[in-house]
PDB file of C-alpha atoms in Angstrom:
ATOM      1  CA  MET A   1      31.404  32.983  42.398  1.00  0.00           C
ATOM      2  CA  LYS A   2      30.744  29.224  44.100  1.00  0.00           C
ATOM      3  CA  ARG A   3      33.674  26.899  44.638  1.00  0.00           C
ATOM      4  CA  TYR A   4      33.147  23.033  44.414  1.00  0.00           C
ATOM      5  CA  VAL A   5      34.130  21.166  47.668  1.00  0.00           C
ATOM      6  CA  LYS A   6      37.683  19.276  46.584  1.00  0.00           C
ATOM      7  CA  CYS A   7      39.372  16.278  47.757  1.00  0.00           C
ATOM      8  CA  LEU A   8      42.856  14.129  46.211  1.00  0.00           C
ATOM      9  CA  THR A   9      43.525  11.145  46.231  1.00  0.00           C
ATOM     10  CA  VAL A  10      47.048   9.899  45.925  1.00  0.00           C
ATOM     11  CA  ALA A  11      46.813   6.203  44.938  1.00  0.00           C
ATOM     12  CA  GLY A  12      47.160   2.906  42.771  1.00  0.00           C
ATOM     13  CA  SER A  13      45.023   2.939  39.591  1.00  0.00           C
ATOM     14  CA  ASP A  14      42.785  -0.463  39.633  1.00  0.00           C
ATOM     15  CA  SER A  15      41.679  -1.130  35.365  1.00  0.00           C
ATOM     16  CA  GLY A  16      39.015  -2.963  36.635  1.00  0.00           C
ATOM     17  CA  GLY A  17      37.322  -0.400  38.429  1.00  0.00           C
ATOM     18  CA  GLY A  18      36.368  -1.795  41.734  1.00  0.00           C
ATOM     19  CA  ALA A  19      39.419  -0.209  44.302  1.00  0.00           C
ATOM     20  CA  GLY A  20      42.299   2.356  44.049  1.00  0.00           C
ATOM     21  CA  ILE A  21      41.806   5.460  42.328  1.00  0.00           C
ATOM     22  CA  GLN A  22      38.661   4.692  40.432  1.00  0.00           C
ATOM     23  CA  ALA A  23      36.610   3.827  43.193  1.00  0.00           C
ATOM     24  CA  ASP A  24      37.983   7.029  45.180  1.00  0.00           C
ATOM     25  CA  ILE A  25      36.625   8.882  42.440  1.00  0.00           C
ATOM     26  CA  LYS A  26      33.211   7.317  42.484  1.00  0.00           C
ATOM     27  CA  THR A  27      33.201   7.420  46.069  1.00  0.00           C
ATOM     28  CA  MET A  28      33.591  11.231  46.035  1.00  0.00           C
ATOM     29  CA  SER A  29      31.091  11.725  43.160  1.00  0.00           C
ATOM     30  CA  ALA A  30      28.649  10.150  44.388  1.00  0.00           C
ATOM     31  CA  LEU A  31      29.459  12.113  47.279  1.00  0.00           C
ATOM     32  CA  GLY A  32      28.891  15.707  45.991  1.00  0.00           C
ATOM     33  CA  VAL A  33      32.953  16.013  46.536  1.00  0.00           C
ATOM     34  CA  PHE A  34      35.305  17.142  43.423  1.00  0.00           C
ATOM     35  CA  GLY A  35      37.779  14.045  43.196  1.00  0.00           C
ATOM     36  CA  MET A  36      41.125  14.868  41.593  1.00  0.00           C
ATOM     37  CA  SER A  37      44.361  12.084  41.286  1.00  0.00           C
ATOM     38  CA  ALA A  38      48.097  11.739  41.786  1.00  0.00           C
ATOM     39  CA  ILE A  39      48.675   7.698  40.570  1.00  0.00           C
ATOM     40  CA  THR A  40      51.277   6.100  42.374  1.00  0.00           C
ATOM     41  CA  ALA A  41      51.088   2.842  40.067  1.00  0.00           C
ATOM     42  CA  VAL A  42      49.200   0.813  37.666  1.00  0.00           C
ATOM     43  CA  THR A  43      47.676  -2.124  38.181  1.00  0.00           C
ATOM     44  CA  ALA A  44      46.791  -4.908  35.782  1.00  0.00           C
ATOM     45  CA  GLN A  45      43.568  -6.375  37.781  1.00  0.00           C
ATOM     46  CA  ASN A  46      39.850  -7.858  37.949  1.00  0.00           C
ATOM     47  CA  THR A  47      37.302  -9.155  40.449  1.00  0.00           C
ATOM     48  CA  THR A  48      40.060 -12.445  40.564  1.00  0.00           C
ATOM     49  CA  GLY A  49      43.112 -11.127  40.994  1.00  0.00           C
ATOM     50  CA  VAL A  50      46.407  -8.501  40.482  1.00  0.00           C
ATOM     51  CA  THR A  51      48.792  -9.704  37.372  1.00  0.00           C
ATOM     52  CA  ASP A  52      50.639  -6.753  36.940  1.00  0.00           C
ATOM     53  CA  ILE A  53      52.112  -3.411  39.003  1.00  0.00           C
ATOM     54  CA  PHE A  54      54.076  -0.886  37.650  1.00  0.00           C
ATOM     55  CA  ALA A  55      55.213   1.989  39.811  1.00  0.00           C
ATOM     56  CA  ILE A  56      55.095   5.367  38.479  1.00  0.00           C
ATOM     57  CA  PRO A  57      58.282   7.156  38.660  1.00  0.00           C
ATOM     58  CA  VAL A  58      58.432   9.233  42.090  1.00  0.00           C
ATOM     59  CA  GLU A  59      59.137  12.474  40.231  1.00  0.00           C
ATOM     60  CA  THR A  60      56.095  11.927  37.871  1.00  0.00           C
ATOM     61  CA  VAL A  61      53.705  11.674  41.546  1.00  0.00           C
ATOM     62  CA  ARG A  62      55.239  14.286  43.180  1.00  0.00           C
ATOM     63  CA  ARG A  63      54.414  16.732  39.865  1.00  0.00           C
ATOM     64  CA  GLN A  64      50.891  15.475  39.930  1.00  0.00           C
ATOM     65  CA  ILE A  65      50.283  16.400  43.424  1.00  0.00           C
ATOM     66  CA  THR A  66      52.141  19.870  42.738  1.00  0.00           C
ATOM     67  CA  ALA A  67      50.384  20.432  40.048  1.00  0.00           C
ATOM     68  CA  VAL A  68      46.824  20.078  41.646  1.00  0.00           C
ATOM     69  CA  MET A  69      47.772  21.723  44.915  1.00  0.00           C
ATOM     70  CA  ASP A  70      49.580  24.843  43.540  1.00  0.00           C
ATOM     71  CA  ASP A  71      46.508  25.574  41.517  1.00  0.00           C
ATOM     72  CA  MET A  72      43.618  23.933  42.778  1.00  0.00           C
ATOM     73  CA  GLY A  73      44.176  23.236  46.412  1.00  0.00           C
ATOM     74  CA  ALA A  74      42.442  20.388  48.196  1.00  0.00           C
ATOM     75  CA  ASP A  75      40.181  20.366  51.296  1.00  0.00           C
ATOM     76  CA  ALA A  76      41.055  16.947  52.140  1.00  0.00           C
ATOM     77  CA  VAL A  77      43.311  14.248  51.084  1.00  0.00           C
ATOM     78  CA  LYS A  78      43.196  10.671  50.852  1.00  0.00           C
ATOM     79  CA  ILE A  79      46.445   8.358  50.511  1.00  0.00           C
ATOM     80  CA  GLY A  80      45.843   4.675  49.356  1.00  0.00           C
ATOM     81  CA  MET A  81      48.309   2.859  47.712  1.00  0.00           C
ATOM     82  CA  VAL A  82      51.959   4.065  47.469  1.00  0.00           C
ATOM     83  CA  TYR A  83      53.827   1.019  46.708  1.00  0.00           C
ATOM     84  CA  ILE A  84      57.335   1.548  47.051  1.00  0.00           C
ATOM     85  CA  PRO A  85      59.049   3.251  50.145  1.00  0.00           C
ATOM     86  CA  GLU A  86      60.479   6.490  47.934  1.00  0.00           C
ATOM     87  CA  THR A  87      56.802   7.563  46.940  1.00  0.00           C
ATOM     88  CA  ALA A  88      55.964   7.068  50.552  1.00  0.00           C
ATOM     89  CA  MET A  89      58.274   9.510  51.734  1.00  0.00           C
ATOM     90  CA  MET A  90      57.638  11.799  48.725  1.00  0.00           C
ATOM     91  CA  ILE A  91      54.157  11.715  50.120  1.00  0.00           C
ATOM     92  CA  ALA A  92      55.292  12.711  53.678  1.00  0.00           C
ATOM     93  CA  GLU A  93      57.485  15.374  52.376  1.00  0.00           C
ATOM     94  CA  MET A  94      54.049  16.514  50.261  1.00  0.00           C
ATOM     95  CA  LEU A  95      52.293  16.812  53.385  1.00  0.00           C
ATOM     96  CA  ASP A  96      54.767  18.920  55.274  1.00  0.00           C
ATOM     97  CA  ILE A  97      54.820  21.582  52.576  1.00  0.00           C
ATOM     98  CA  TYR A  98      50.845  21.665  51.780  1.00  0.00           C
ATOM     99  CA  ARG A  99      50.154  20.829  55.200  1.00  0.00           C
ATOM    100  CA  PRO A 100      46.303  19.532  54.098  1.00  0.00           C
ATOM    101  CA  ALA A 101      43.617  20.233  56.575  1.00  0.00           C
ATOM    102  CA  ASN A 102      42.293  16.812  56.518  1.00  0.00           C
ATOM    103  CA  SER A 103      44.275  13.691  55.489  1.00  0.00           C
ATOM    104  CA  VAL A 104      43.417  10.242  55.180  1.00  0.00           C
ATOM    105  CA  LEU A 105      45.854   7.416  55.111  1.00  0.00           C
ATOM    106  CA  ASP A 106      44.324   3.708  54.051  1.00  0.00           C
ATOM    107  CA  PRO A 107      47.449   1.900  54.221  1.00  0.00           C
ATOM    108  CA  VAL A 108      46.803  -0.422  51.608  1.00  0.00           C
ATOM    109  CA  LEU A 109      49.251  -3.730  51.894  1.00  0.00           C
ATOM    110  CA  LEU A 110      47.097  -6.273  50.187  1.00  0.00           C
ATOM    111  CA  SER A 111      44.036  -6.417  47.676  1.00  0.00           C
ATOM    112  CA  SER A 112      40.889  -7.776  48.589  1.00  0.00           C
ATOM    113  CA  THR A 113      42.272 -11.234  46.427  1.00  0.00           C
ATOM    114  CA  ARG A 114      45.588 -11.038  48.581  1.00  0.00           C
ATOM    115  CA  HIS A 115      48.013  -9.595  46.478  1.00  0.00           C
ATOM    116  CA  ARG A 116      50.820  -7.545  48.115  1.00  0.00           C
ATOM    117  CA  LEU A 117      50.722  -3.873  47.157  1.00  0.00           C
ATOM    118  CA  PHE A 118      53.912  -3.043  48.825  1.00  0.00           C
ATOM    119  CA  SER A 119      57.541  -3.379  48.071  1.00  0.00           C
ATOM    120  CA  SER A 120      60.289  -4.072  50.637  1.00  0.00           C
ATOM    121  CA  GLY A 121      60.718  -0.644  52.720  1.00  0.00           C
ATOM    122  CA  CYS A 122      57.381   0.644  52.058  1.00  0.00           C
ATOM    123  CA  GLU A 123      55.967  -0.868  55.195  1.00  0.00           C
ATOM    124  CA  LYS A 124      58.643   1.340  57.224  1.00  0.00           C
ATOM    125  CA  VAL A 125      57.921   4.491  56.031  1.00  0.00           C
ATOM    126  CA  ILE A 126      54.455   4.698  57.019  1.00  0.00           C
ATOM    127  CA  LYS A 127      54.913   3.523  60.194  1.00  0.00           C
ATOM    128  CA  GLN A 128      58.142   5.984  60.936  1.00  0.00           C
ATOM    129  CA  GLU A 129      56.742   8.833  58.926  1.00  0.00           C
ATOM    130  CA  LEU A 130      53.534   8.943  57.113  1.00  0.00           C
ATOM    131  CA  MET A 131      50.789   7.888  59.739  1.00  0.00           C
ATOM    132  CA  LYS A 132      52.350  10.649  62.137  1.00  0.00           C
ATOM    133  CA  ARG A 133      51.793  13.187  59.574  1.00  0.00           C
ATOM    134  CA  VAL A 134      47.960  12.088  58.752  1.00  0.00           C
ATOM    135  CA  THR A 135      44.505  13.006  60.346  1.00  0.00           C
ATOM    136  CA  LEU A 136      43.551   9.640  60.024  1.00  0.00           C
ATOM    137  CA  ILE A 137      45.169   5.967  59.379  1.00  0.00           C
ATOM    138  CA  THR A 138      41.883   3.445  58.644  1.00  0.00           C
ATOM    139  CA  PRO A 139      43.827  -0.083  58.709  1.00  0.00           C
ATOM    140  CA  ASN A 140      41.962  -3.100  58.603  1.00  0.00           C
ATOM    141  CA  ILE A 141      42.895  -6.095  61.205  1.00  0.00           C
ATOM    142  CA  TYR A 142      45.880  -7.366  58.672  1.00  0.00           C
ATOM    143  CA  GLU A 143      46.891  -4.053  58.730  1.00  0.00           C
ATOM    144  CA  ALA A 144      46.837  -3.344  62.054  1.00  0.00           C
ATOM    145  CA  ALA A 145      48.277  -6.017  63.135  1.00  0.00           C
ATOM    146  CA  ARG A 146      51.541  -5.638  61.018  1.00  0.00           C
ATOM    147  CA  LEU A 147      51.948  -1.923  61.878  1.00  0.00           C
ATOM    148  CA  SER A 148      51.221  -2.744  65.201  1.00  0.00           C
ATOM    149  CA  GLY A 149      52.649  -6.305  66.008  1.00  0.00           C
ATOM    150  CA  VAL A 150      49.596  -6.696  68.071  1.00  0.00           C
ATOM    151  CA  GLU A 151      48.115 -10.173  66.756  1.00  0.00           C
ATOM    152  CA  ILE A 152      44.241  -9.261  66.402  1.00  0.00           C
ATOM    153  CA  THR A 153      41.926 -12.350  67.705  1.00  0.00           C
ATOM    154  CA  GLY A 154      39.037 -10.033  68.967  1.00  0.00           C
ATOM    155  CA  ARG A 155      37.674  -6.508  69.974  1.00  0.00           C
ATOM    156  CA  ASP A 156      40.050  -6.111  72.619  1.00  0.00           C
ATOM    157  CA  ASP A 157      43.100  -7.035  70.227  1.00  0.00           C
ATOM    158  CA  MET A 158      41.308  -3.976  67.902  1.00  0.00           C
ATOM    159  CA  ARG A 159      41.720  -1.859  70.535  1.00  0.00           C
ATOM    160  CA  LYS A 160      44.809  -2.369  71.673  1.00  0.00           C
ATOM    161  CA  ALA A 161      46.204  -2.191  68.605  1.00  0.00           C
ATOM    162  CA  ALA A 162      45.115   1.452  67.968  1.00  0.00           C
ATOM    163  CA  GLY A 163      46.586   2.153  70.934  1.00  0.00           C
ATOM    164  CA  VAL A 164      49.928   1.315  69.768  1.00  0.00           C
ATOM    165  CA  LEU A 165      49.622   2.908  66.500  1.00  0.00           C
ATOM    166  CA  LEU A 166      48.928   5.871  68.580  1.00  0.00           C
ATOM    167  CA  ASP A 167      51.274   5.637  70.975  1.00  0.00           C
ATOM    168  CA  ARG A 168      54.227   5.323  67.659  1.00  0.00           C
ATOM    169  CA  GLY A 169      52.601   8.956  66.611  1.00  0.00           C
ATOM    170  CA  ALA A 170      49.299   8.513  64.292  1.00  0.00           C
ATOM    171  CA  ASN A 171      46.925  11.592  65.547  1.00  0.00           C
ATOM    172  CA  ALA A 172      43.717   8.538  65.084  1.00  0.00           C
ATOM    173  CA  VAL A 173      42.957   5.590  64.104  1.00  0.00           C
ATOM    174  CA  LEU A 174      40.021   3.534  63.112  1.00  0.00           C
ATOM    175  CA  VAL A 175      40.562  -0.471  62.918  1.00  0.00           C
ATOM    176  CA  LYS A 176      38.567  -1.650  60.378  1.00  0.00           C
ATOM    177  CA  GLY A 177      36.884  -5.236  61.763  1.00  0.00           C
ATOM    178  CA  GLY A 178      35.543  -5.965  58.108  1.00  0.00           C
ATOM    179  CA  ASP A 179      37.574  -9.200  57.941  1.00  0.00           C
ATOM    180  CA  SER A 180      36.390 -10.674  61.638  1.00  0.00           C
ATOM    181  CA  ASP A 181      35.094 -13.831  62.130  1.00  0.00           C
ATOM    182  CA  ASP A 182      31.834 -12.349  63.748  1.00  0.00           C
ATOM    183  CA  ARG A 183      29.001 -13.326  60.921  1.00  0.00           C
ATOM    184  CA  LYS A 184      26.481 -11.002  62.191  1.00  0.00           C
ATOM    185  CA  MET A 185      27.776  -7.664  62.879  1.00  0.00           C
ATOM    186  CA  SER A 186      30.843  -5.709  61.443  1.00  0.00           C
ATOM    187  CA  TYR A 187      32.569  -3.382  64.408  1.00  0.00           C
ATOM    188  CA  ASP A 188      35.276  -0.703  63.696  1.00  0.00           C
ATOM    189  CA  PHE A 189      36.994   0.853  66.540  1.00  0.00           C
ATOM    190  CA  LEU A 190      37.610   4.246  66.388  1.00  0.00           C
ATOM    191  CA  ALA A 191      40.507   6.257  68.959  1.00  0.00           C
ATOM    192  CA  ASP A 192      42.573   9.565  68.965  1.00  0.00           C
ATOM    193  CA  ARG A 193      45.189  11.140  70.716  1.00  0.00           C
ATOM    194  CA  ASP A 194      42.694  13.310  72.782  1.00  0.00           C
ATOM    195  CA  GLY A 195      41.231  10.216  74.532  1.00  0.00           C
ATOM    196  CA  MET A 196      38.234   9.881  72.584  1.00  0.00           C
ATOM    197  CA  GLU A 197      36.862   6.009  71.766  1.00  0.00           C
ATOM    198  CA  THR A 198      34.022   5.004  69.635  1.00  0.00           C
ATOM    199  CA  TRP A 199      32.752   1.364  68.584  1.00  0.00           C
ATOM    200  CA  LEU A 200      31.042   1.686  65.193  1.00  0.00           C
ATOM    201  CA  GLU A 201      29.096  -1.121  64.280  1.00  0.00           C
ATOM    202  CA  SER A 202      26.594  -2.438  61.400  1.00  0.00           C
ATOM    203  CA  GLU A 203      24.863  -5.153  59.907  1.00  0.00           C
ATOM    204  CA  ARG A 204      26.989  -7.541  58.411  1.00  0.00           C
ATOM    205  CA  ILE A 205      25.943  -8.443  54.718  1.00  0.00           C
ATOM    206  CA  HIS A 206      27.271 -11.180  53.105  1.00  0.00           C
ATOM    207  CA  SER A 207      28.341 -10.475  49.605  1.00  0.00           C
ATOM    208  CA  ARG A 208      30.493 -11.472  46.920  1.00  0.00           C
ATOM    209  CA  ASN A 209      30.688  -7.859  45.965  1.00  0.00           C
ATOM    210  CA  THR A 210      33.209  -6.154  48.193  1.00  0.00           C
ATOM    211  CA  HIS A 211      36.407  -5.244  46.248  1.00  0.00           C
ATOM    212  CA  GLY A 212      37.409  -1.502  46.939  1.00  0.00           C
ATOM    213  CA  THR A 213      35.552  -1.251  50.617  1.00  0.00           C
ATOM    214  CA  GLY A 214      38.439  -0.271  52.054  1.00  0.00           C
ATOM    215  CA  CYS A 215      39.647   2.484  49.444  1.00  0.00           C
ATOM    216  CA  SER A 216      35.989   3.993  49.288  1.00  0.00           C
ATOM    217  CA  LEU A 217      35.396   4.116  53.027  1.00  0.00           C
ATOM    218  CA  SER A 218      38.772   5.902  53.425  1.00  0.00           C
ATOM    219  CA  SER A 219      37.723   8.473  50.710  1.00  0.00           C
ATOM    220  CA  ALA A 220      34.354   8.531  51.988  1.00  0.00           C
ATOM    221  CA  ILE A 221      36.055  10.077  55.393  1.00  0.00           C
ATOM    222  CA  ALA A 222      38.034  12.404  53.165  1.00  0.00           C
ATOM    223  CA  SER A 223      35.075  13.436  51.695  1.00  0.00           C
ATOM    224  CA  TYR A 224      33.007  14.019  54.895  1.00  0.00           C
ATOM    225  CA  LEU A 225      36.014  15.832  56.547  1.00  0.00           C
ATOM    226  CA  ALA A 226      36.317  17.717  53.221  1.00  0.00           C
ATOM    227  CA  MET A 227      32.601  19.235  53.834  1.00  0.00           C
ATOM    228  CA  GLY A 228      33.270  20.145  57.304  1.00  0.00           C
ATOM    229  CA  ARG A 229      32.594  17.024  59.405  1.00  0.00           C
ATOM    230  CA  ASP A 230      34.134  16.672  62.387  1.00  0.00           C
ATOM    231  CA  LEU A 231      36.195  13.072  62.695  1.00  0.00           C
ATOM    232  CA  LYS A 232      33.497  10.860  64.088  1.00  0.00           C
ATOM    233  CA  SER A 233      31.047  12.072  62.027  1.00  0.00           C
ATOM    234  CA  ALA A 234      32.686  11.377  59.120  1.00  0.00           C
ATOM    235  CA  VAL A 235      33.449   7.944  60.303  1.00  0.00           C
ATOM    236  CA  ALA A 236      29.806   6.998  60.754  1.00  0.00           C
ATOM    237  CA  GLY A 237      28.806   8.714  57.591  1.00  0.00           C
ATOM    238  CA  ALA A 238      31.379   7.372  55.815  1.00  0.00           C
ATOM    239  CA  LYS A 239      30.529   3.680  57.151  1.00  0.00           C
ATOM    240  CA  LEU A 240      26.779   3.999  56.664  1.00  0.00           C
ATOM    241  CA  TYR A 241      27.519   4.904  53.228  1.00  0.00           C
ATOM    242  CA  ILE A 242      29.921   1.998  52.206  1.00  0.00           C
ATOM    243  CA  THR A 243      27.107  -0.410  54.133  1.00  0.00           C
ATOM    244  CA  GLU A 244      24.289   0.653  51.726  1.00  0.00           C
ATOM    245  CA  ALA A 245      26.874   0.947  48.695  1.00  0.00           C
ATOM    246  CA  ILE A 246      27.481  -3.362  49.898  1.00  0.00           C
ATOM    247  CA  ARG A 247      23.633  -3.934  50.306  1.00  0.00           C
ATOM    248  CA  ASN A 248      22.928  -2.040  46.755  1.00  0.00           C
ATOM    249  CA  GLY A 249      25.648  -3.847  44.891  1.00  0.00           C
ATOM    250  CA  ASN A 250      24.607  -7.561  46.200  1.00  0.00           C
ATOM    251  CA  ASP A 251      22.826  -8.799  43.706  1.00  0.00           C
ATOM    252  CA  VAL A 252      24.847  -7.729  41.175  1.00  0.00           C
ATOM    253  CA  VAL A 253      27.394 -10.126  38.501  1.00  0.00           C
ATOM    254  CA  ASN A 254      30.421  -8.375  37.711  1.00  0.00           C
ATOM    255  CA  GLY A 255      32.877 -10.468  36.828  1.00  0.00           C
ATOM    256  CA  LYS A 256      34.194 -13.897  37.834  1.00  0.00           C
ATOM    257  CA  GLY A 257      35.345 -12.949  41.569  1.00  0.00           C
ATOM    258  CA  SER A 258      34.650 -10.313  43.893  1.00  0.00           C
ATOM    259  CA  GLY A 259      32.592  -7.584  42.513  1.00  0.00           C
ATOM    260  CA  GLY A 260      32.798  -3.800  43.055  1.00  0.00           C
ATOM    261  CA  ILE A 261      30.148  -2.360  45.465  1.00  0.00           C
ATOM    262  CA  ASN A 262      27.432  -0.069  43.995  1.00  0.00           C
ATOM    263  CA  HIS A 263      28.919   3.427  44.180  1.00  0.00           C
ATOM    264  CA  PHE A 264      25.823   5.765  43.272  1.00  0.00           C
ATOM    265  CA  PHE A 265      22.963   3.439  44.922  1.00  0.00           C
ATOM    266  CA  ALA A 266      21.546   6.851  45.953  1.00  0.00           C
ATOM    267  CA  PRO A 267      21.056  11.016  44.863  1.00  0.00           C
ATOM    268  CA  VAL A 268      24.071  13.029  46.120  1.00  0.00           C
ATOM    269  CA  LYS A 269      21.454  15.214  48.409  1.00  0.00           C
ATOM    270  CA  LEU A 270      20.319  12.276  50.353  1.00  0.00           C
ATOM    271  CA  ILE A 271      24.031  10.901  51.491  1.00  0.00           C
ATOM    272  CA  LYS A 272      24.535  14.300  52.148  1.00  0.00           C
ATOM    273  CA  ARG A 273      21.680  14.537  54.722  1.00  0.00           C
ATOM    274  CA  GLN A 274      22.406  11.586  56.384  1.00  0.00           C
TER     275      GLN A 274
END
């Protein structure tokens, strides 16, 4: 019998479809992975901002995860917006119970429209519990600065922040430089506890449609890990996918603000060969 490569996303819902659970499932589908979900929060959101957030009860989130893992299992788990500390702690407990082979944490603290997406105490649980249990954590510059306490103004600071997070228990860190001031190139720094360090760079594409890039990148990494790629290859493949998704959605007008990327810019077979 055949089987799907499966990935579970545990994250918030974006009613505008550009980020969160919706972006995760689109990314997984584009890469040929069977996506499953456990929704942690429901947001009222579009391209201009977030107007409301409703946290799903912790026990309901737990039951979603249990329902998926007890029946179908997952080759990888992606964790995004957790919103409240009780949910974050429960997810840490679920990781201890099910011990997925691959897991990626995108520590979502702000939306692309700069709306706060975490409540009091959540950041502490991410730092002390969640990031120690996952394969990779993928903070952007703002998130890496908050979690590490390092002020980030350039590439040296990105490397320093990654080192601090590794010292505090993270297994691997990808500091995303998409929000840096470099106008020509986008730089990300990847490091792990075994001493691997690498810079990944790509052409910076100036586009208004970048909503959900962080969610989509972490989901792409989780998808490639689920397929069996090693960490460095999974991150490199995901960065290439996101770059092209931004490029191919650059000329689209979809809303009054920051629109989503073009998740389905290429056939699945082409993406998997990259």
